[in-house]
PDB file of C-alpha atoms in Angstrom:
ATOM      1  CA  THR A  22     -70.531  -9.506  -7.897  1.00 54.00           C
ATOM      2  CA  LEU A  23     -69.489  -7.149  -5.627  1.00 59.00           C
ATOM      3  CA  ILE A  24     -66.720  -5.248  -7.356  1.00 58.00           C
ATOM      4  CA  ILE A  25     -65.400  -2.444  -5.344  1.00 55.00           C
ATOM      5  CA  PHE A  26     -63.513   0.255  -6.819  1.00 53.00           C
ATOM      6  CA  GLU A  27     -60.471   1.811  -5.020  1.00 54.00           C
ATOM      7  CA  LYS A  28     -60.582   5.810  -5.206  1.00 57.00           C
ATOM      8  CA  LEU A  29     -58.206   6.681  -8.648  1.00 71.00           C
ATOM      9  CA  MET A  30     -54.912   8.769  -7.395  1.00 83.00           C
ATOM     10  CA  ILE A  31     -52.525  10.804  -9.013  1.00 91.00           C
ATOM     11  CA  ARG A  32     -49.298   8.766  -8.182  1.00 95.00           C
ATOM     12  CA  ARG A  33     -45.642  10.906  -8.512  1.00 97.00           C
ATOM     13  CA  ALA A  34     -42.232  10.655  -7.040  1.00 98.00           C
ATOM     14  CA  ALA A  35     -39.636  13.065  -7.086  1.00 98.00           C
ATOM     15  CA  ALA A  36     -36.102  13.051  -5.731  1.00 98.00           C
ATOM     16  CA  ILE A  37     -34.382  15.028  -2.952  1.00 98.00           C
ATOM     17  CA  VAL A  38     -30.801  16.461  -4.181  1.00 98.00           C
ATOM     18  CA  ILE A  39     -28.778  18.217  -1.757  1.00 96.00           C
ATOM     19  CA  LYS A  40     -25.149  19.469  -2.495  1.00 94.00           C
ATOM     20  CA  ASP A  41     -22.531  21.933  -0.730  1.00 94.00           C
ATOM     21  CA  GLY A  42     -25.355  22.111   2.174  1.00 94.00           C
ATOM     22  CA  LYS A  43     -27.856  23.281  -0.815  1.00 96.00           C
ATOM     23  CA  ILE A  44     -31.376  21.683  -1.841  1.00 97.00           C
ATOM     24  CA  LEU A  45     -32.131  21.953  -5.447  1.00 98.00           C
ATOM     25  CA  LEU A  46     -35.652  22.786  -5.755  1.00 98.00           C
ATOM     26  CA  MET A  47     -38.089  24.282  -8.378  1.00 96.00           C
ATOM     27  CA  ARG A  48     -39.710  27.679  -7.803  1.00 95.00           C
ATOM     28  CA  ARG A  49     -42.736  28.167  -9.367  1.00 95.00           C
ATOM     29  CA  GLN A  50     -44.925  31.593  -9.601  1.00 94.00           C
ATOM     30  CA  LYS A  51     -48.118  31.254 -10.645  1.00 93.00           C
ATOM     31  CA  PRO A  52     -50.518  34.226 -10.580  1.00 92.00           C
ATOM     32  CA  GLY A  53     -51.022  35.516  -6.849  1.00 93.00           C
ATOM     33  CA  GLN A  54     -48.499  32.181  -5.740  1.00 95.00           C
ATOM     34  CA  GLU A  55     -45.213  31.744  -5.519  1.00 96.00           C
ATOM     35  CA  TYR A  56     -43.967  28.347  -3.714  1.00 97.00           C
ATOM     36  CA  TYR A  57     -41.249  25.892  -4.633  1.00 98.00           C
ATOM     37  CA  THR A  58     -41.011  22.175  -4.931  1.00 97.00           C
ATOM     38  CA  ILE A  59     -39.245  18.945  -5.187  1.00 98.00           C
ATOM     39  CA  PRO A  60     -38.273  18.266  -8.669  1.00 97.00           C
ATOM     40  CA  GLY A  61     -40.456  14.998  -9.749  1.00 96.00           C
ATOM     41  CA  GLY A  62     -43.541  13.886 -11.931  1.00 95.00           C
ATOM     42  CA  HIS A  63     -46.197  11.434 -12.683  1.00 95.00           C
ATOM     43  CA  ILE A  64     -44.932   7.414 -12.660  1.00 96.00           C
ATOM     44  CA  GLU A  65     -45.412   6.223 -15.552  1.00 95.00           C
ATOM     45  CA  GLU A  66     -47.772   2.868 -16.164  1.00 91.00           C
ATOM     46  CA  GLY A  67     -45.707  -0.223 -14.651  1.00 93.00           C
ATOM     47  CA  GLU A  68     -43.115   2.344 -13.667  1.00 96.00           C
ATOM     48  CA  ASP A  69     -41.593   2.136  -9.829  1.00 96.00           C
ATOM     49  CA  SER A  70     -42.037   4.993  -7.993  1.00 97.00           C
ATOM     50  CA  ARG A  71     -38.024   4.895  -7.115  1.00 97.00           C
ATOM     51  CA  THR A  72     -37.621   4.484 -11.699  1.00 97.00           C
ATOM     52  CA  ALA A  73     -39.881   7.552 -11.562  1.00 98.00           C
ATOM     53  CA  ALA A  74     -38.178   9.712  -9.185  1.00 98.00           C
ATOM     54  CA  ALA A  75     -34.575   9.288 -10.794  1.00 98.00           C
ATOM     55  CA  ARG A  76     -35.870   9.263 -14.384  1.00 97.00           C
ATOM     56  CA  GLU A  77     -38.071  12.641 -13.243  1.00 96.00           C
ATOM     57  CA  LEU A  78     -35.009  14.310 -12.003  1.00 96.00           C
ATOM     58  CA  LYS A  79     -32.783  13.904 -15.313  1.00 96.00           C
ATOM     59  CA  GLU A  80     -35.666  15.291 -17.448  1.00 95.00           C
ATOM     60  CA  GLU A  81     -36.317  18.463 -15.220  1.00 94.00           C
ATOM     61  CA  THR A  82     -32.330  19.071 -14.006  1.00 95.00           C
ATOM     62  CA  ASN A  83     -30.118  16.775 -16.083  1.00 95.00           C
ATOM     63  CA  MET A  84     -28.711  15.684 -13.288  1.00 96.00           C
ATOM     64  CA  VAL A  85     -28.084  11.450 -12.587  1.00 97.00           C
ATOM     65  CA  VAL A  86     -28.431  10.234  -9.258  1.00 97.00           C
ATOM     66  CA  GLU A  87     -29.377   7.163  -7.437  1.00 96.00           C
ATOM     67  CA  THR A  88     -32.536   7.319  -5.500  1.00 96.00           C
ATOM     68  CA  GLY A  89     -31.088   6.384  -1.984  1.00 95.00           C
ATOM     69  CA  GLU A  90     -34.022   6.051   1.341  1.00 96.00           C
ATOM     70  CA  LEU A  91     -38.427   6.863   1.176  1.00 98.00           C
ATOM     71  CA  PHE A  92     -38.143  10.092   2.657  1.00 98.00           C
ATOM     72  CA  LEU A  93     -41.684  10.444   3.020  1.00 98.00           C
ATOM     73  CA  GLU A  94     -45.089   9.198   1.201  1.00 98.00           C
ATOM     74  CA  ILE A  95     -47.976  11.412   1.422  1.00 97.00           C
ATOM     75  CA  LYS A  96     -51.455  10.639   0.208  1.00 95.00           C
ATOM     76  CA  LYS A  97     -53.768  13.294   0.496  1.00 92.00           C
ATOM     77  CA  ASP A  98     -56.452  15.338  -1.788  1.00 89.00           C
ATOM     78  CA  GLY A  99     -56.588  12.377  -4.794  1.00 88.00           C
ATOM     79  CA  TRP A 100     -52.461  12.794  -4.823  1.00 92.00           C
ATOM     80  CA  HIS A 101     -49.837   9.752  -3.861  1.00 95.00           C
ATOM     81  CA  ASN A 102     -46.226  11.243  -3.397  1.00 97.00           C
ATOM     82  CA  TYR A 103     -43.093   9.581  -2.755  1.00 98.00           C
ATOM     83  CA  PHE A 104     -39.765  11.696  -1.520  1.00 98.00           C
ATOM     84  CA  TYR A 105     -36.977  10.080  -2.370  1.00 98.00           C
ATOM     85  CA  LEU A 106     -33.225  10.514  -1.088  1.00 98.00           C
ATOM     86  CA  ALA A 107     -30.997  11.197  -3.745  1.00 97.00           C
ATOM     87  CA  LYS A 108     -27.067   9.436  -3.673  1.00 96.00           C
ATOM     88  CA  ASN A 109     -24.420  10.299  -5.655  1.00 96.00           C
ATOM     89  CA  ALA A 110     -26.149  13.409  -7.353  1.00 95.00           C
ATOM     90  CA  ARG A 111     -24.093  13.534 -11.274  1.00 95.00           C
ATOM     91  CA  GLY A 112     -24.074  16.601 -13.621  1.00 94.00           C
ATOM     92  CA  GLU A 113     -24.877  20.029 -13.643  1.00 93.00           C
ATOM     93  CA  ALA A 114     -28.632  21.579 -12.605  1.00 93.00           C
ATOM     94  CA  ARG A 115     -29.602  22.283 -16.100  1.00 91.00           C
ATOM     95  CA  PHE A 116     -33.801  22.803 -17.115  1.00 88.00           C
ATOM     96  CA  GLY A 117     -35.465  20.947 -19.418  1.00 86.00           C
ATOM     97  CA  GLY A 118     -38.463  18.267 -19.530  1.00 82.00           C
ATOM     98  CA  GLU A 119     -42.381  19.059 -19.826  1.00 83.00           C
ATOM     99  CA  GLU A 120     -41.634  21.987 -17.821  1.00 82.00           C
ATOM    100  CA  LEU A 121     -39.387  23.911 -20.357  1.00 78.00           C
ATOM    101  CA  LYS A 122     -42.348  23.742 -22.792  1.00 83.00           C
ATOM    102  CA  ARG A 123     -44.688  24.533 -20.263  1.00 88.00           C
ATOM    103  CA  ASN A 124     -42.936  28.038 -18.845  1.00 87.00           C
ATOM    104  CA  SER A 125     -44.269  30.621 -19.548  1.00 88.00           C
ATOM    105  CA  LYS A 126     -44.278  34.185 -17.618  1.00 87.00           C
ATOM    106  CA  LYS A 127     -48.075  33.552 -16.258  1.00 90.00           C
ATOM    107  CA  ASN A 128     -46.294  29.938 -15.034  1.00 90.00           C
ATOM    108  CA  LEU A 129     -42.897  29.770 -13.689  1.00 90.00           C
ATOM    109  CA  TYR A 130     -40.429  27.288 -13.631  1.00 92.00           C
ATOM    110  CA  GLU A 131     -36.997  27.552 -12.355  1.00 94.00           C
ATOM    111  CA  LEU A 132     -34.368  25.236 -10.793  1.00 96.00           C
ATOM    112  CA  GLN A 133     -32.435  26.854  -7.575  1.00 97.00           C
ATOM    113  CA  TRP A 134     -30.163  25.490  -5.043  1.00 97.00           C
ATOM    114  CA  ILE A 135     -31.476  27.513  -2.085  1.00 97.00           C
ATOM    115  CA  GLU A 136     -29.305  27.072   1.389  1.00 97.00           C
ATOM    116  CA  LEU A 137     -30.215  24.825   3.704  1.00 96.00           C
ATOM    117  CA  SER A 138     -29.901  27.041   6.344  1.00 95.00           C
ATOM    118  CA  LYS A 139     -32.383  29.474   4.426  1.00 96.00           C
ATOM    119  CA  LEU A 140     -35.446  26.407   4.032  1.00 97.00           C
ATOM    120  CA  PRO A 141     -37.461  27.285   6.998  1.00 96.00           C
ATOM    121  CA  LYS A 142     -38.067  30.240   5.297  1.00 96.00           C
ATOM    122  CA  THR A 143     -39.033  28.794   2.068  1.00 97.00           C
ATOM    123  CA  ASN A 144     -42.521  28.609   1.082  1.00 98.00           C
ATOM    124  CA  LEU A 145     -41.576  24.277   0.087  1.00 98.00           C
ATOM    125  CA  LEU A 146     -44.763  22.560  -0.440  1.00 96.00           C
ATOM    126  CA  PRO A 147     -46.142  20.458   0.308  1.00 96.00           C
ATOM    127  CA  ASP A 148     -45.585  21.199   4.205  1.00 96.00           C
ATOM    128  CA  GLU A 149     -45.343  17.805   5.014  1.00 97.00           C
ATOM    129  CA  VAL A 150     -41.908  17.639   3.290  1.00 97.00           C
ATOM    130  CA  LYS A 151     -40.232  20.829   4.504  1.00 97.00           C
ATOM    131  CA  LYS A 152     -41.203  20.123   8.342  1.00 96.00           C
ATOM    132  CA  LYS A 153     -39.345  16.561   7.618  1.00 97.00           C
ATOM    133  CA  LEU A 154     -36.775  18.011   6.060  1.00 97.00           C
ATOM    134  CA  LEU A 155     -36.429  20.531   9.082  1.00 96.00           C
ATOM    135  CA  GLU A 156     -36.592  18.101  11.165  1.00 96.00           C
ATOM    136  CA  LYS A 157     -33.536  15.778   9.505  1.00 94.00           C
ATOM    137  CA  TYR A 158     -31.481  18.878   9.769  1.00 91.00           C
ATOM    138  CA  SER A 159     -32.280  20.546  13.050  1.00 90.00           C
ATOM    139  CA  LEU A 160     -33.329  23.615  11.531  1.00 87.00           C
ATOM    140  CA  THR A 161     -35.464  25.786  13.449  1.00 79.00           C
ATOM    141  CA  ALA A 162     -38.662  27.727  11.326  1.00 62.00           C
TER     142      ALA A 162
END
């Protein structure tokens, strides 16, 4: 019997919230590193990526959204990431969830609304998401 093992990938889902010309990002700062990410997190067992993106956004930001179209899917370095465009964002962005518990001076998490016009100069990771957002909104680096 031949058994093929698929490489175990960490599955993550995130929701891109854009409102009033601004994008909601999670600022991360660790010793020697500062960057931004799209709020999101791990997909739970039996959960689909679309549901996970909305759930994680609610946990981390207190915002309720509908997950719209799949904006980008990235598989690399042991990660399988799904990025959805959020629709009908409701509520005020307030930081919460596991990130709030892990937040410290050496491992900073901070929600920020960034003007889309400032996105070209923002260190948003992964690069593939930033590149596609710049294309979508006709912004130049």
